[in-house]
PDB file of C-alpha atoms in Angstrom:
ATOM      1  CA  UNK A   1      -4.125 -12.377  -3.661  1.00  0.00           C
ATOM      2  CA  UNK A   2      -7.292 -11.137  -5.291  1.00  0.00           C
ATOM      3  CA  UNK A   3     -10.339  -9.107  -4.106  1.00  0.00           C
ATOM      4  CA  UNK A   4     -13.331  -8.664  -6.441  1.00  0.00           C
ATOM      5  CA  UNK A   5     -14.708  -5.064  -6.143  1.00  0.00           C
ATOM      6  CA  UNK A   6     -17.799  -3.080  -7.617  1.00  0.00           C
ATOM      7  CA  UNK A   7     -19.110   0.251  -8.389  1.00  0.00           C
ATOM      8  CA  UNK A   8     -21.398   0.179  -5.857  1.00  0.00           C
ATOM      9  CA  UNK A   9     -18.652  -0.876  -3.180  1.00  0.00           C
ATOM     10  CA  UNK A  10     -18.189   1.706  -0.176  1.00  0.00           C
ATOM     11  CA  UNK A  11     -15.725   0.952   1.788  1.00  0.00           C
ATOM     12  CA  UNK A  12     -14.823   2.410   5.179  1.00  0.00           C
ATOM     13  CA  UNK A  13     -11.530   3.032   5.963  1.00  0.00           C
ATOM     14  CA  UNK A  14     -11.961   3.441   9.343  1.00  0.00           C
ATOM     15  CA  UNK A  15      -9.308   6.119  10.426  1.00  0.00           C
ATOM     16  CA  UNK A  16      -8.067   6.794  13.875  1.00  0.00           C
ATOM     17  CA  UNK A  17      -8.987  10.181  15.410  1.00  0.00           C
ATOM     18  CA  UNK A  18      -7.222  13.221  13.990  1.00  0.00           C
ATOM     19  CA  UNK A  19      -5.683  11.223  10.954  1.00  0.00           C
ATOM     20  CA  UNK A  20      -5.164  13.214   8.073  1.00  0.00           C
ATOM     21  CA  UNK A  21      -4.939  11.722   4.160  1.00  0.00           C
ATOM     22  CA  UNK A  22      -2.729  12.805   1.923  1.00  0.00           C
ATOM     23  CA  UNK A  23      -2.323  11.913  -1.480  1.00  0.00           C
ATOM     24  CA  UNK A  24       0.762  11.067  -3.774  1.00  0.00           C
ATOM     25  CA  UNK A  25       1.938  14.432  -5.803  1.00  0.00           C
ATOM     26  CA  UNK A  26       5.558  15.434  -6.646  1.00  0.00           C
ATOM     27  CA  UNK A  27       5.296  17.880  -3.132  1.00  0.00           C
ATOM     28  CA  UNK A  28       4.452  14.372  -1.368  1.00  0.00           C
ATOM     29  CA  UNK A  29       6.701  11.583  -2.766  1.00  0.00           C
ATOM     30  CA  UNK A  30       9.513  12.424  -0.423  1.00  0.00           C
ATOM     31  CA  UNK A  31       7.483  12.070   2.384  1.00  0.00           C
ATOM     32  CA  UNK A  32       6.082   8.566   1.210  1.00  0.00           C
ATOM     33  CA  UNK A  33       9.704   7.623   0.930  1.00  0.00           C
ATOM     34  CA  UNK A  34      10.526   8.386   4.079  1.00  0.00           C
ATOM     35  CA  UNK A  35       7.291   6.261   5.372  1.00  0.00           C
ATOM     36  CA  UNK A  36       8.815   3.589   3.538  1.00  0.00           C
ATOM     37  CA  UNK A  37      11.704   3.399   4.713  1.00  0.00           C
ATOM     38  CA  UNK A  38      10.540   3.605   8.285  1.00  0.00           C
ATOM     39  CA  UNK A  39       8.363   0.792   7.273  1.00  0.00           C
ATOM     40  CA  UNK A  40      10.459  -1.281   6.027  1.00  0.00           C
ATOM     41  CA  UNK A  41      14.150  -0.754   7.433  1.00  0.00           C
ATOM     42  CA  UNK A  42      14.258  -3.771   9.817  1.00  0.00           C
ATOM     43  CA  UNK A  43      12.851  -6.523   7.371  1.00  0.00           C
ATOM     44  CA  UNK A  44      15.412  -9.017   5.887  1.00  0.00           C
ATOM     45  CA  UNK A  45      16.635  -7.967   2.771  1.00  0.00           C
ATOM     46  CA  UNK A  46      15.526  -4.690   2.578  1.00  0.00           C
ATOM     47  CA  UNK A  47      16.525  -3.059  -0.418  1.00  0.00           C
ATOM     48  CA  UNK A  48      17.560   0.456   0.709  1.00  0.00           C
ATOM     49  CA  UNK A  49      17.075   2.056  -2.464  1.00  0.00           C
ATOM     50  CA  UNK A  50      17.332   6.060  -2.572  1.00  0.00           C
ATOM     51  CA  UNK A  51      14.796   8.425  -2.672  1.00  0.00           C
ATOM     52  CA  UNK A  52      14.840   9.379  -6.210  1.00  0.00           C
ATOM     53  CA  UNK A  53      15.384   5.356  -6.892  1.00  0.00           C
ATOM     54  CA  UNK A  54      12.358   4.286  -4.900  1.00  0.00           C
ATOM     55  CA  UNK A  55      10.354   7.297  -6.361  1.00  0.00           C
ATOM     56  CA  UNK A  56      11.329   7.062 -10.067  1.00  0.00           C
ATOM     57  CA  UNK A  57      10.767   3.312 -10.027  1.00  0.00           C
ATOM     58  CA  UNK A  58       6.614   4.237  -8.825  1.00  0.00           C
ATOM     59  CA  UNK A  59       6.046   6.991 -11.014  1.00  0.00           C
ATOM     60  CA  UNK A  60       7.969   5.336 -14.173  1.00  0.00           C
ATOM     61  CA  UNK A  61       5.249   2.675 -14.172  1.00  0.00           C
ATOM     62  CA  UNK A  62       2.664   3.613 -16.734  1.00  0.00           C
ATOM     63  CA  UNK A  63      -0.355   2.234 -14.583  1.00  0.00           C
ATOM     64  CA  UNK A  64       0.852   4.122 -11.203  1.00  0.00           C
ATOM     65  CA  UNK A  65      -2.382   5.626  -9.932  1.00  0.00           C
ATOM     66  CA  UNK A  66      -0.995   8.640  -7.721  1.00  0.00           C
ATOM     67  CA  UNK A  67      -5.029   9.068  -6.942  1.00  0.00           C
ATOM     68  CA  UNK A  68      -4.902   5.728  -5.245  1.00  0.00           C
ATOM     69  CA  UNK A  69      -1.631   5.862  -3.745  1.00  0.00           C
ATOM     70  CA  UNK A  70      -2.165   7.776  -0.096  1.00  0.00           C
ATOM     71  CA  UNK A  71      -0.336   8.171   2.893  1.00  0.00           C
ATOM     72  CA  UNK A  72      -1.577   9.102   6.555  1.00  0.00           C
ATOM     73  CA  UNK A  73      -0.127  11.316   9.208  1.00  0.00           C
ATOM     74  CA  UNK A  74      -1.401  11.326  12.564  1.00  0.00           C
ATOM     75  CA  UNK A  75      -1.136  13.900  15.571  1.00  0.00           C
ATOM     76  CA  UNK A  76       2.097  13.239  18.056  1.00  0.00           C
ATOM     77  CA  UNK A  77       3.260  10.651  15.362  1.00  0.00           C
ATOM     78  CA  UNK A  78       3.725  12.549  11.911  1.00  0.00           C
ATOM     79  CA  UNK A  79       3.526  10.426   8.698  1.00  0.00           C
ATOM     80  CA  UNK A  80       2.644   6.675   9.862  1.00  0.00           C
ATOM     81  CA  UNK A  81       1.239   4.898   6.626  1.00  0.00           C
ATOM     82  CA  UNK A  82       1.454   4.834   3.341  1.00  0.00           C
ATOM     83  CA  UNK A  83      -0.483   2.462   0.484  1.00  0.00           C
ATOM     84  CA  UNK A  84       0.906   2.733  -3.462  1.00  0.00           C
ATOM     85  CA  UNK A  85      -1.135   1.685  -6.303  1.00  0.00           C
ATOM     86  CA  UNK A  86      -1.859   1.101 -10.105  1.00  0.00           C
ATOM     87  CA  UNK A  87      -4.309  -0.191 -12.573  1.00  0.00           C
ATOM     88  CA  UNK A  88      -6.003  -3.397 -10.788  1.00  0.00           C
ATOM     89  CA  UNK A  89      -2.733  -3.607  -7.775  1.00  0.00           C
ATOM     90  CA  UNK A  90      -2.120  -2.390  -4.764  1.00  0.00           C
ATOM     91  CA  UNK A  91       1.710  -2.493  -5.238  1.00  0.00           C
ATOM     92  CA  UNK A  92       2.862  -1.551  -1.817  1.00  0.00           C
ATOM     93  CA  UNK A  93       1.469  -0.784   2.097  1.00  0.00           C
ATOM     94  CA  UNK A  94       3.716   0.275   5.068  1.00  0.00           C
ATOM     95  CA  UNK A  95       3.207   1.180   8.153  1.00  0.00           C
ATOM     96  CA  UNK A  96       5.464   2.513  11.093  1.00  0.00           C
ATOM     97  CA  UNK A  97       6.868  -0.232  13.503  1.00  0.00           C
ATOM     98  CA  UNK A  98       5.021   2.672  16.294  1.00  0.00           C
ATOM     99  CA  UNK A  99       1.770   2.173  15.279  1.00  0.00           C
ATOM    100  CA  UNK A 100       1.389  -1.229  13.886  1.00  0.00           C
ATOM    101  CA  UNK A 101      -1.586  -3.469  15.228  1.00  0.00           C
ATOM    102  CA  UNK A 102      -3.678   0.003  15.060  1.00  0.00           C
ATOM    103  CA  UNK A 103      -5.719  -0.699  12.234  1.00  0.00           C
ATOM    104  CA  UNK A 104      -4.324   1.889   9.826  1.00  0.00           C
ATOM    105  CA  UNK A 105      -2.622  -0.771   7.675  1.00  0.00           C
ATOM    106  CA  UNK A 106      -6.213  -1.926   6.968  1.00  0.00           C
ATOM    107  CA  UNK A 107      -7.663   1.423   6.488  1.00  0.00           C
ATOM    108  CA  UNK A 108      -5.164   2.481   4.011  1.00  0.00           C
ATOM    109  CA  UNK A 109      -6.190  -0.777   1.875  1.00  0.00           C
ATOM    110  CA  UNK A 110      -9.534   0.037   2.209  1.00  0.00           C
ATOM    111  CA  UNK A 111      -9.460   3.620   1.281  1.00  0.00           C
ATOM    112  CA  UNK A 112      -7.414   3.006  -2.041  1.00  0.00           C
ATOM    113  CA  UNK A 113     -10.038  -0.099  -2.572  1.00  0.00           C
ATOM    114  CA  UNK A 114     -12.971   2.549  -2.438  1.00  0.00           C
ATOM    115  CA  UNK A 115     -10.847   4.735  -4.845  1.00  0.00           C
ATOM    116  CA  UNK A 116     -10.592   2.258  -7.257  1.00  0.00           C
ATOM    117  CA  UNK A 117     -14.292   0.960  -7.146  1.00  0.00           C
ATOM    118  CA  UNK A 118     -15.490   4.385  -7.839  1.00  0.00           C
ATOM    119  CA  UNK A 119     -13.158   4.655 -10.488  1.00  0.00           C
ATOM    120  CA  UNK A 120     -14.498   1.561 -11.678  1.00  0.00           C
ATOM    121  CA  UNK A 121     -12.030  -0.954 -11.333  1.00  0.00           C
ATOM    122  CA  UNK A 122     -13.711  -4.331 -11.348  1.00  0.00           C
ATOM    123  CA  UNK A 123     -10.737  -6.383  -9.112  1.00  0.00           C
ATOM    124  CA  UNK A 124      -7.350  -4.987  -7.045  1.00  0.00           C
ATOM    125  CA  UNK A 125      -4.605  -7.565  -6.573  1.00  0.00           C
ATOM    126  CA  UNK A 126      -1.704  -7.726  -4.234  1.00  0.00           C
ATOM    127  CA  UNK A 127       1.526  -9.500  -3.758  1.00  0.00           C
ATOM    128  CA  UNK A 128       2.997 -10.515   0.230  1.00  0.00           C
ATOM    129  CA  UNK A 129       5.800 -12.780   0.616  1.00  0.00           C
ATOM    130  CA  UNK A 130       5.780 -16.219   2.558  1.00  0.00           C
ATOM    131  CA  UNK A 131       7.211 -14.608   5.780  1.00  0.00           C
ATOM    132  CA  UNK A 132       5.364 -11.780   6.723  1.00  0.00           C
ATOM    133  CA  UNK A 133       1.874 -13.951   7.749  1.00  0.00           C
ATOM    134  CA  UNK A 134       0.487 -11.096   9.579  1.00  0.00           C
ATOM    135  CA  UNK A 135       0.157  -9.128   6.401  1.00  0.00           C
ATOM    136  CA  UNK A 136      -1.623 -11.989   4.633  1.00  0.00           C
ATOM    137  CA  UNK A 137      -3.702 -12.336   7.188  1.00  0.00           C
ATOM    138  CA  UNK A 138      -4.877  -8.619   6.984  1.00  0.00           C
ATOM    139  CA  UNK A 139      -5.415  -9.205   3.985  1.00  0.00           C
ATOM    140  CA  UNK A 140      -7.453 -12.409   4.428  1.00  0.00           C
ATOM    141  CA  UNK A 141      -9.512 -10.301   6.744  1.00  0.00           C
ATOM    142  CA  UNK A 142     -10.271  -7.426   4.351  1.00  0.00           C
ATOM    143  CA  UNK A 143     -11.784  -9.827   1.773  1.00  0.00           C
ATOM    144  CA  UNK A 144      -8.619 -10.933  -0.893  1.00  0.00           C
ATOM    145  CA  UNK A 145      -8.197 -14.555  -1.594  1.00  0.00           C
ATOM    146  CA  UNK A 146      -5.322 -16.712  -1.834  1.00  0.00           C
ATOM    147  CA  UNK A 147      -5.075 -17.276  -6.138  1.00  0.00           C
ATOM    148  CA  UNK A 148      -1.549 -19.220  -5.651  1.00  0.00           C
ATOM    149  CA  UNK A 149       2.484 -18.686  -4.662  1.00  0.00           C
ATOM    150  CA  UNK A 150       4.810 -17.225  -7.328  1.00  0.00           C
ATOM    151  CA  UNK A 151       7.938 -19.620  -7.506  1.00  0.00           C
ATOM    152  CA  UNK A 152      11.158 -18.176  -5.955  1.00  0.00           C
ATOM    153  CA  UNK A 153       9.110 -14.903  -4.717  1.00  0.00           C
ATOM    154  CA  UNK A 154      10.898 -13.323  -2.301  1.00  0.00           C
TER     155      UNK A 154
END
């Protein structure tokens, strides 16, 4: 999926009372890890990779954009989100099975969107599989369109 984005382009994330952004840094990446895995534990297939695995394979990726790539913590609930990205992709979004259907999946796009506009990044893509709808969907909403399915994407 694609979105188009501008200079100009001001998007507002949105955030729930009390919600506190925090960027990617070497101090942080554990803590993104951990959001992951929350995130992610109970969907089919997941990969379970390590810490240093899952962190390595981000920051080894010459386009990662740790100044795009945010996570947010919110009061009574810790660290609940989390959004990775790179040159022209937002590569990953998670969000805690706890708070899901809050809106913070969508603010988390749209914060790293604004990041990247006023960096000057002229389009963001994304990838979602075939089974999750209710990400596509989201992302539907927040202005990406379809631009095909990958063969044997999973």
């Amino acid at each position: 999926m694609r979105i188009k984005l501008a200079a100009g382009d001001r998007f507002e994330a949105g955030w729930p009372d009390g919600a506190a952004v925090v960027e990617w840094s070497a101090a942080t990446a554990v803590r993104f890890y951990a959001v992951y895995v929350a995130s992610f534990r109970d969907r089919p297939g997941f990969p379970d990779p390590t810490a240093e695995e899952w962190i390595e394979e981000n920051t080894e990726d010459e386009d990662f954009r740790p100044e795009w790539s945010i996570m947010v913590t919110l009061p009574g609930h810790g660290d609940v989100g989390f959004v990775t990205a790179a040159d022209g992709w937002i590569v990953q979004v998670g969000v805690v099975p706890a708070v899901r259907g809050t809106g913070l999946g969508g603010a988390l796009i749209r914060e790293s969107l604004r990041r990247m506009a006023a960096a000057g990044a002229s389009e963001a893509w994304l990838t979602v599989n075939v089974n999750n709808p209710s990400a596509a969907g989201l992302y539907r909403r927040l202005g990406f369109d379809d631009m095909g399915q990958r063969a044997r994407y999973r």
